[in-house]
Amino acid sequence: MTTYLNHFIGGTLVEGESTRTSPVYDPAKGTVSKEVRLASVGDVDTAVSAAAAAFPAWRDASLAKRQSVIFTFRELLNARKSELAEILTSEHGKVLSDAAGEIARGLEVVDFATGMPHLLKGEYSENVSTGVDVYSVKQPLGVVGIISPFNFPAMVPLWFFPIAIAAGNTVVLKPSEKDPSAANWLAELFLEAGLPAGVFNVVHGDKEAVDALLEHPVVQSISFVGSTPIAKYIYETAAHHGKRVQALGGAKNHMLVLPDADLDLAADAAVNAGFGSAGERCMAISVLLAVDSVADELVSRIAQRMSTLKTGDGRRSCDMGPLISKPHRDKVASYLDVAEADGATVVVDGRAIEVDGDADGFWFGPTLLDHVPLSSTVYTDEIFGPVLSVVRVSSYAEGLEIINNSQYGNGTAIFTNDGGAARRFQREVTVGMVGINVPIPVPVAYHSFGGWKNSLFGDSKAYGPQGVQFFTQEKAITSRWLDPSHGGLNLGFPEHD
C-alpha cells in the first residue's frame, strides 16, 4: 500500500486539491519509500491564507510568549534529534553522524532565536528638537516564504524559520520534494512546543508551488538556498513581484595549500571537506589549489586517506553514503569521462567501488582528479558530488588569482603556517566566507552565512544579524508631547531648534 506525505497547513495534515505526486526514494536502497503530494496553486494559496490568518495574533503575542515557545521547541528538538537524523538518512542518504551534525548546526540558529527579545530592541534619541523624541521599532513582515534544497532538509529550513517566527512572522515552507519528511516533522514538533496553528505551514511541490509562492501577493519575502541558476530565477521573479529576497546560490569552493602548511592537517581537511555528505553541500571543497613544491606529496597523502573510507548505507557506520538520486549519480559519474578527455589524471576512481549497502543504491565513491585544467567543465561546473579536483599552481599569487576569477564566491580556505600570508589572503580574496586552516568556514549562528558574486542574490545573508534584519522592518517614530502652555499654528516646513 502506498504511503503519501501530505501538506501541513493550519496545524493539521492536508491532502490538498492536487492529485499529482512524486516518489521519495531511500537512496541507499534505490527503492521508493513514499509518494509526496505536489501542491497546486490553490494548495499554496490555502497555506498562505492560513499563515495570513494566524499572523495578527502571533505578531501581537508578547515577546515573552514567543520566546517561551522557541525555548520549548529548542528543548524538544534537542531531546528528539535522533529521530530526525534517521529521517534525514533514510531520504537523503547521508550517514547518521553527518545527519546529527546537520541538526546540531541548525540548533545553533534556534539558540540564537531564543535571544530575539534583545535582538528586536530599537533605538531612542531624546530631545532631538525641543520637546521632540525619535525612536525606532522593529516589526515583522507578515507571511514569509522559504524554499529549501535537498542537501540539508533540516539545517537550511532551520537557518530561516526560527528567526522569522521569533520575530513575529508566519511561515510557508516549501522543502525539496526529494526528501520532504523532515519539514513535516519539524512543523509538528513546533506545534507540540506551543506554536499556534497556522504560524508554520509546509507545502510540498515542484516548480508550480515555487512559482505560486514567488507570485503570491500576500507573501512578503522569499528565502532560498539552491543552485545559482535557480537562485537567480528566484531573485528576479520574487523581486519583480515586490518581495524582499535572500537567494543563496551555488559554489565552487577552493582550498589553497601553501608550501609551509601542515600537509597532514591539509590532507585530512581536504578529505573531510571534499567527501562529507557525499560532496552534496554548497560549502564542500571541490578544488584543491596545491603549490607545485608540495603537490605530489599532498595528492599522495589524500589518496592514502581516501583508501580507508567506507562507502555504504548511512545506517551501517559507513563514512559516506549514496547520492540523492540515480540521475544525479549518473551526472556526477559522467564528469570522470570529461576529466580524462580533458587531460586530467584520475587518481582515485569512484565509479567502481565496493559498498556496504544494497546493490541498487545510488552509489558513487570518493574521487580524486589531478592536473585538472581550468578550461575543463570539471573545474568550472558545480558538480555537487564527491569529486575533488587538484589544480597545481606556482605560487600564492597564482592561486589567489584563480579563486578571484571564479564566478562563485561562497567559501574558500587557505592552509599555511604563515600569519602574514593568511592575513593577506583574507583581505584580498573575493569570497564571502574564508577559512584559515579551517576547510568549511560556516559561520556560527550569531554571524551571518552567505557568499559573494554568483553565490548570493539579494542583499541579505542567512541567519545572524542579517537574518534578523531580513525578517523585520524598521519603523521610526517622531514624538512630541506638548506642554499645555505651548501651541499655535505654523504651516512652514518643520525645523529643528
mmCIF file with all atom_site columns, C-alpha atoms in Angstrom, residues 264-358:
data_model
loop_
_atom_site.group_PDB
_atom_site.id
_atom_site.type_symbol
_atom_site.label_atom_id
_atom_site.label_alt_id
_atom_site.label_comp_id
_atom_site.label_asym_id
_atom_site.label_entity_id
_atom_site.label_seq_id
_atom_site.pdbx_PDB_ins_code
_atom_site.Cartn_x
_atom_site.Cartn_y
_atom_site.Cartn_z
_atom_site.occupancy
_atom_site.B_iso_or_equiv
_atom_site.pdbx_formal_charge
_atom_site.auth_seq_id
_atom_site.auth_comp_id
_atom_site.auth_asym_id
_atom_site.auth_atom_id
_atom_site.pdbx_PDB_model_num
ATOM 1  C CA . ASP A 1 264 ? 48.732 16.059 7.272   1.00 0.00 ? 264 ASP A CA 1
ATOM 2  C CA . LEU A 1 265 ? 46.275 18.667 8.503   1.00 0.00 ? 265 LEU A CA 1
ATOM 3  C CA . ALA A 1 266 ? 45.638 19.805 4.926   1.00 0.00 ? 266 ALA A CA 1
ATOM 4  C CA . ALA A 1 267 ? 45.120 16.245 3.660   1.00 0.00 ? 267 ALA A CA 1
ATOM 5  C CA . ASP A 1 268 ? 42.679 15.457 6.459   1.00 0.00 ? 268 ASP A CA 1
ATOM 6  C CA . ALA A 1 269 ? 40.806 18.681 5.745   1.00 0.00 ? 269 ALA A CA 1
ATOM 7  C CA . ALA A 1 270 ? 40.621 18.036 2.013   1.00 0.00 ? 270 ALA A CA 1
ATOM 8  C CA . VAL A 1 271 ? 39.118 14.573 2.556   1.00 0.00 ? 271 VAL A CA 1
ATOM 9  C CA . ASN A 1 272 ? 36.681 15.727 5.217   1.00 0.00 ? 272 ASN A CA 1
ATOM 10 C CA . ALA A 1 273 ? 35.542 18.788 3.283   1.00 0.00 ? 273 ALA A CA 1
ATOM 11 C CA . GLY A 1 274 ? 35.530 17.119 -0.118  1.00 0.00 ? 274 GLY A CA 1
ATOM 12 C CA . PHE A 1 275 ? 33.618 13.952 0.664   1.00 0.00 ? 275 PHE A CA 1
ATOM 13 C CA . GLY A 1 276 ? 31.454 14.674 3.704   1.00 0.00 ? 276 GLY A CA 1
ATOM 14 C CA . SER A 1 277 ? 27.760 14.364 2.842   1.00 0.00 ? 277 SER A CA 1
ATOM 15 C CA . ALA A 1 278 ? 28.950 12.821 -0.455  1.00 0.00 ? 278 ALA A CA 1
ATOM 16 C CA . GLY A 1 279 ? 30.055 16.275 -1.579  1.00 0.00 ? 279 GLY A CA 1
ATOM 17 C CA . GLU A 1 280 ? 26.414 17.395 -1.795  1.00 0.00 ? 280 GLU A CA 1
ATOM 18 C CA . ARG A 1 281 ? 26.872 20.677 0.033   1.00 0.00 ? 281 ARG A CA 1
ATOM 19 C CA . CYS A 1 282 ? 27.496 24.205 -1.133  1.00 0.00 ? 282 CYS A CA 1
ATOM 20 C CA . MET A 1 283 ? 30.415 24.572 1.278   1.00 0.00 ? 283 MET A CA 1
ATOM 21 C CA . ALA A 1 284 ? 32.246 21.444 0.118   1.00 0.00 ? 284 ALA A CA 1
ATOM 22 C CA . ILE A 1 285 ? 35.839 21.875 -1.018  1.00 0.00 ? 285 ILE A CA 1
ATOM 23 C CA . SER A 1 286 ? 35.779 20.809 -4.652  1.00 0.00 ? 286 SER A CA 1
ATOM 24 C CA . VAL A 1 287 ? 39.035 22.378 -5.880  1.00 0.00 ? 287 VAL A CA 1
ATOM 25 C CA . LEU A 1 288 ? 42.406 21.938 -4.198  1.00 0.00 ? 288 LEU A CA 1
ATOM 26 C CA . LEU A 1 289 ? 44.973 24.521 -5.312  1.00 0.00 ? 289 LEU A CA 1
ATOM 27 C CA . ALA A 1 290 ? 48.319 22.941 -4.461  1.00 0.00 ? 290 ALA A CA 1
ATOM 28 C CA . VAL A 1 291 ? 51.587 24.834 -4.846  1.00 0.00 ? 291 VAL A CA 1
ATOM 29 C CA . ASP A 1 292 ? 53.860 22.771 -7.091  1.00 0.00 ? 292 ASP A CA 1
ATOM 30 C CA . SER A 1 293 ? 56.546 22.038 -4.498  1.00 0.00 ? 293 SER A CA 1
ATOM 31 C CA . VAL A 1 294 ? 54.130 20.138 -2.231  1.00 0.00 ? 294 VAL A CA 1
ATOM 32 C CA . ALA A 1 295 ? 51.539 18.960 -4.757  1.00 0.00 ? 295 ALA A CA 1
ATOM 33 C CA . ASP A 1 296 ? 52.852 15.413 -5.283  1.00 0.00 ? 296 ASP A CA 1
ATOM 34 C CA . GLU A 1 297 ? 53.148 14.734 -1.571  1.00 0.00 ? 297 GLU A CA 1
ATOM 35 C CA . LEU A 1 298 ? 49.749 16.249 -0.808  1.00 0.00 ? 298 LEU A CA 1
ATOM 36 C CA . VAL A 1 299 ? 47.990 14.222 -3.526  1.00 0.00 ? 299 VAL A CA 1
ATOM 37 C CA . SER A 1 300 ? 49.651 11.061 -2.224  1.00 0.00 ? 300 SER A CA 1
ATOM 38 C CA . ARG A 1 301 ? 48.506 11.704 1.356   1.00 0.00 ? 301 ARG A CA 1
ATOM 39 C CA . ILE A 1 302 ? 44.957 12.456 0.245   1.00 0.00 ? 302 ILE A CA 1
ATOM 40 C CA . ALA A 1 303 ? 44.782 9.288  -1.871  1.00 0.00 ? 303 ALA A CA 1
ATOM 41 C CA . GLN A 1 304 ? 46.055 7.204  1.049   1.00 0.00 ? 304 GLN A CA 1
ATOM 42 C CA . ARG A 1 305 ? 43.361 8.589  3.323   1.00 0.00 ? 305 ARG A CA 1
ATOM 43 C CA . MET A 1 306 ? 40.678 8.025  0.714   1.00 0.00 ? 306 MET A CA 1
ATOM 44 C CA . SER A 1 307 ? 41.572 4.331  0.578   1.00 0.00 ? 307 SER A CA 1
ATOM 45 C CA . THR A 1 308 ? 40.368 3.975  4.167   1.00 0.00 ? 308 THR A CA 1
ATOM 46 C CA . LEU A 1 309 ? 36.920 5.450  3.528   1.00 0.00 ? 309 LEU A CA 1
ATOM 47 C CA . LYS A 1 310 ? 33.948 3.111  3.617   1.00 0.00 ? 310 LYS A CA 1
ATOM 48 C CA . THR A 1 311 ? 31.014 3.932  1.329   1.00 0.00 ? 311 THR A CA 1
ATOM 49 C CA . GLY A 1 312 ? 27.615 2.425  2.062   1.00 0.00 ? 312 GLY A CA 1
ATOM 50 C CA . ASP A 1 313 ? 24.299 2.660  3.834   1.00 0.00 ? 313 ASP A CA 1
ATOM 51 C CA . GLY A 1 314 ? 24.404 5.571  6.271   1.00 0.00 ? 314 GLY A CA 1
ATOM 52 C CA . ARG A 1 315 ? 22.766 3.374  8.918   1.00 0.00 ? 315 ARG A CA 1
ATOM 53 C CA . ARG A 1 316 ? 25.718 0.951  8.887   1.00 0.00 ? 316 ARG A CA 1
ATOM 54 C CA . SER A 1 317 ? 28.514 3.088  10.369  1.00 0.00 ? 317 SER A CA 1
ATOM 55 C CA . CYS A 1 318 ? 29.934 3.999  6.973   1.00 0.00 ? 318 CYS A CA 1
ATOM 56 C CA . ASP A 1 319 ? 31.947 7.137  6.199   1.00 0.00 ? 319 ASP A CA 1
ATOM 57 C CA . MET A 1 320 ? 29.980 8.230  3.141   1.00 0.00 ? 320 MET A CA 1
ATOM 58 C CA . GLY A 1 321 ? 26.520 7.417  1.840   1.00 0.00 ? 321 GLY A CA 1
ATOM 59 C CA . PRO A 1 322 ? 24.905 7.401  -1.614  1.00 0.00 ? 322 PRO A CA 1
ATOM 60 C CA . LEU A 1 323 ? 23.954 10.327 -3.794  1.00 0.00 ? 323 LEU A CA 1
ATOM 61 C CA . ILE A 1 324 ? 20.401 11.647 -3.702  1.00 0.00 ? 324 ILE A CA 1
ATOM 62 C CA . SER A 1 325 ? 19.130 10.067 -6.946  1.00 0.00 ? 325 SER A CA 1
ATOM 63 C CA . LYS A 1 326 ? 20.161 7.859  -9.830  1.00 0.00 ? 326 LYS A CA 1
ATOM 64 C CA . PRO A 1 327 ? 20.093 10.693 -12.414 1.00 0.00 ? 327 PRO A CA 1
ATOM 65 C CA . HIS A 1 328 ? 22.318 12.802 -10.167 1.00 0.00 ? 328 HIS A CA 1
ATOM 66 C CA . ARG A 1 329 ? 24.691 9.879  -9.591  1.00 0.00 ? 329 ARG A CA 1
ATOM 67 C CA . ASP A 1 330 ? 24.959 9.315  -13.332 1.00 0.00 ? 330 ASP A CA 1
ATOM 68 C CA . LYS A 1 331 ? 25.581 13.008 -13.962 1.00 0.00 ? 331 LYS A CA 1
ATOM 69 C CA . VAL A 1 332 ? 28.377 13.131 -11.388 1.00 0.00 ? 332 VAL A CA 1
ATOM 70 C CA . ALA A 1 333 ? 29.951 9.980  -12.831 1.00 0.00 ? 333 ALA A CA 1
ATOM 71 C CA . SER A 1 334 ? 29.911 11.471 -16.334 1.00 0.00 ? 334 SER A CA 1
ATOM 72 C CA . TYR A 1 335 ? 32.435 14.104 -15.269 1.00 0.00 ? 335 TYR A CA 1
ATOM 73 C CA . LEU A 1 336 ? 35.144 11.455 -14.997 1.00 0.00 ? 336 LEU A CA 1
ATOM 74 C CA . ASP A 1 337 ? 34.923 10.805 -18.734 1.00 0.00 ? 337 ASP A CA 1
ATOM 75 C CA . VAL A 1 338 ? 35.166 14.553 -19.272 1.00 0.00 ? 338 VAL A CA 1
ATOM 76 C CA . ALA A 1 339 ? 38.189 14.762 -16.987 1.00 0.00 ? 339 ALA A CA 1
ATOM 77 C CA . GLU A 1 340 ? 40.064 12.052 -18.865 1.00 0.00 ? 340 GLU A CA 1
ATOM 78 C CA . ALA A 1 341 ? 39.210 13.614 -22.224 1.00 0.00 ? 341 ALA A CA 1
ATOM 79 C CA . ASP A 1 342 ? 40.490 16.977 -20.989 1.00 0.00 ? 342 ASP A CA 1
ATOM 80 C CA . GLY A 1 343 ? 43.831 15.523 -19.886 1.00 0.00 ? 343 GLY A CA 1
ATOM 81 C CA . ALA A 1 344 ? 43.277 15.224 -16.136 1.00 0.00 ? 344 ALA A CA 1
ATOM 82 C CA . THR A 1 345 ? 44.550 12.221 -14.201 1.00 0.00 ? 345 THR A CA 1
ATOM 83 C CA . VAL A 1 346 ? 42.050 10.037 -12.358 1.00 0.00 ? 346 VAL A CA 1
ATOM 84 C CA . VAL A 1 347 ? 43.944 9.203  -9.176  1.00 0.00 ? 347 VAL A CA 1
ATOM 85 C CA . VAL A 1 348 ? 41.027 7.604  -7.324  1.00 0.00 ? 348 VAL A CA 1
ATOM 86 C CA . ASP A 1 349 ? 38.017 6.432  -9.351  1.00 0.00 ? 349 ASP A CA 1
ATOM 87 C CA . GLY A 1 350 ? 34.651 6.419  -7.579  1.00 0.00 ? 350 GLY A CA 1
ATOM 88 C CA . ARG A 1 351 ? 32.763 4.615  -10.336 1.00 0.00 ? 351 ARG A CA 1
ATOM 89 C CA . ALA A 1 352 ? 33.735 1.078  -9.379  1.00 0.00 ? 352 ALA A CA 1
ATOM 90 C CA . ILE A 1 353 ? 33.727 0.658  -5.625  1.00 0.00 ? 353 ILE A CA 1
ATOM 91 C CA . GLU A 1 354 ? 32.679 -1.950 -3.129  1.00 0.00 ? 354 GLU A CA 1
ATOM 92 C CA . VAL A 1 355 ? 29.846 -0.683 -0.965  1.00 0.00 ? 355 VAL A CA 1
ATOM 93 C CA . ASP A 1 356 ? 28.280 -1.771 2.279   1.00 0.00 ? 356 ASP A CA 1
ATOM 94 C CA . GLY A 1 357 ? 24.734 -1.467 1.044   1.00 0.00 ? 357 GLY A CA 1
ATOM 95 C CA . ASP A 1 358 ? 22.086 -2.608 -1.367  1.00 0.00 ? 358 ASP A CA 1
#
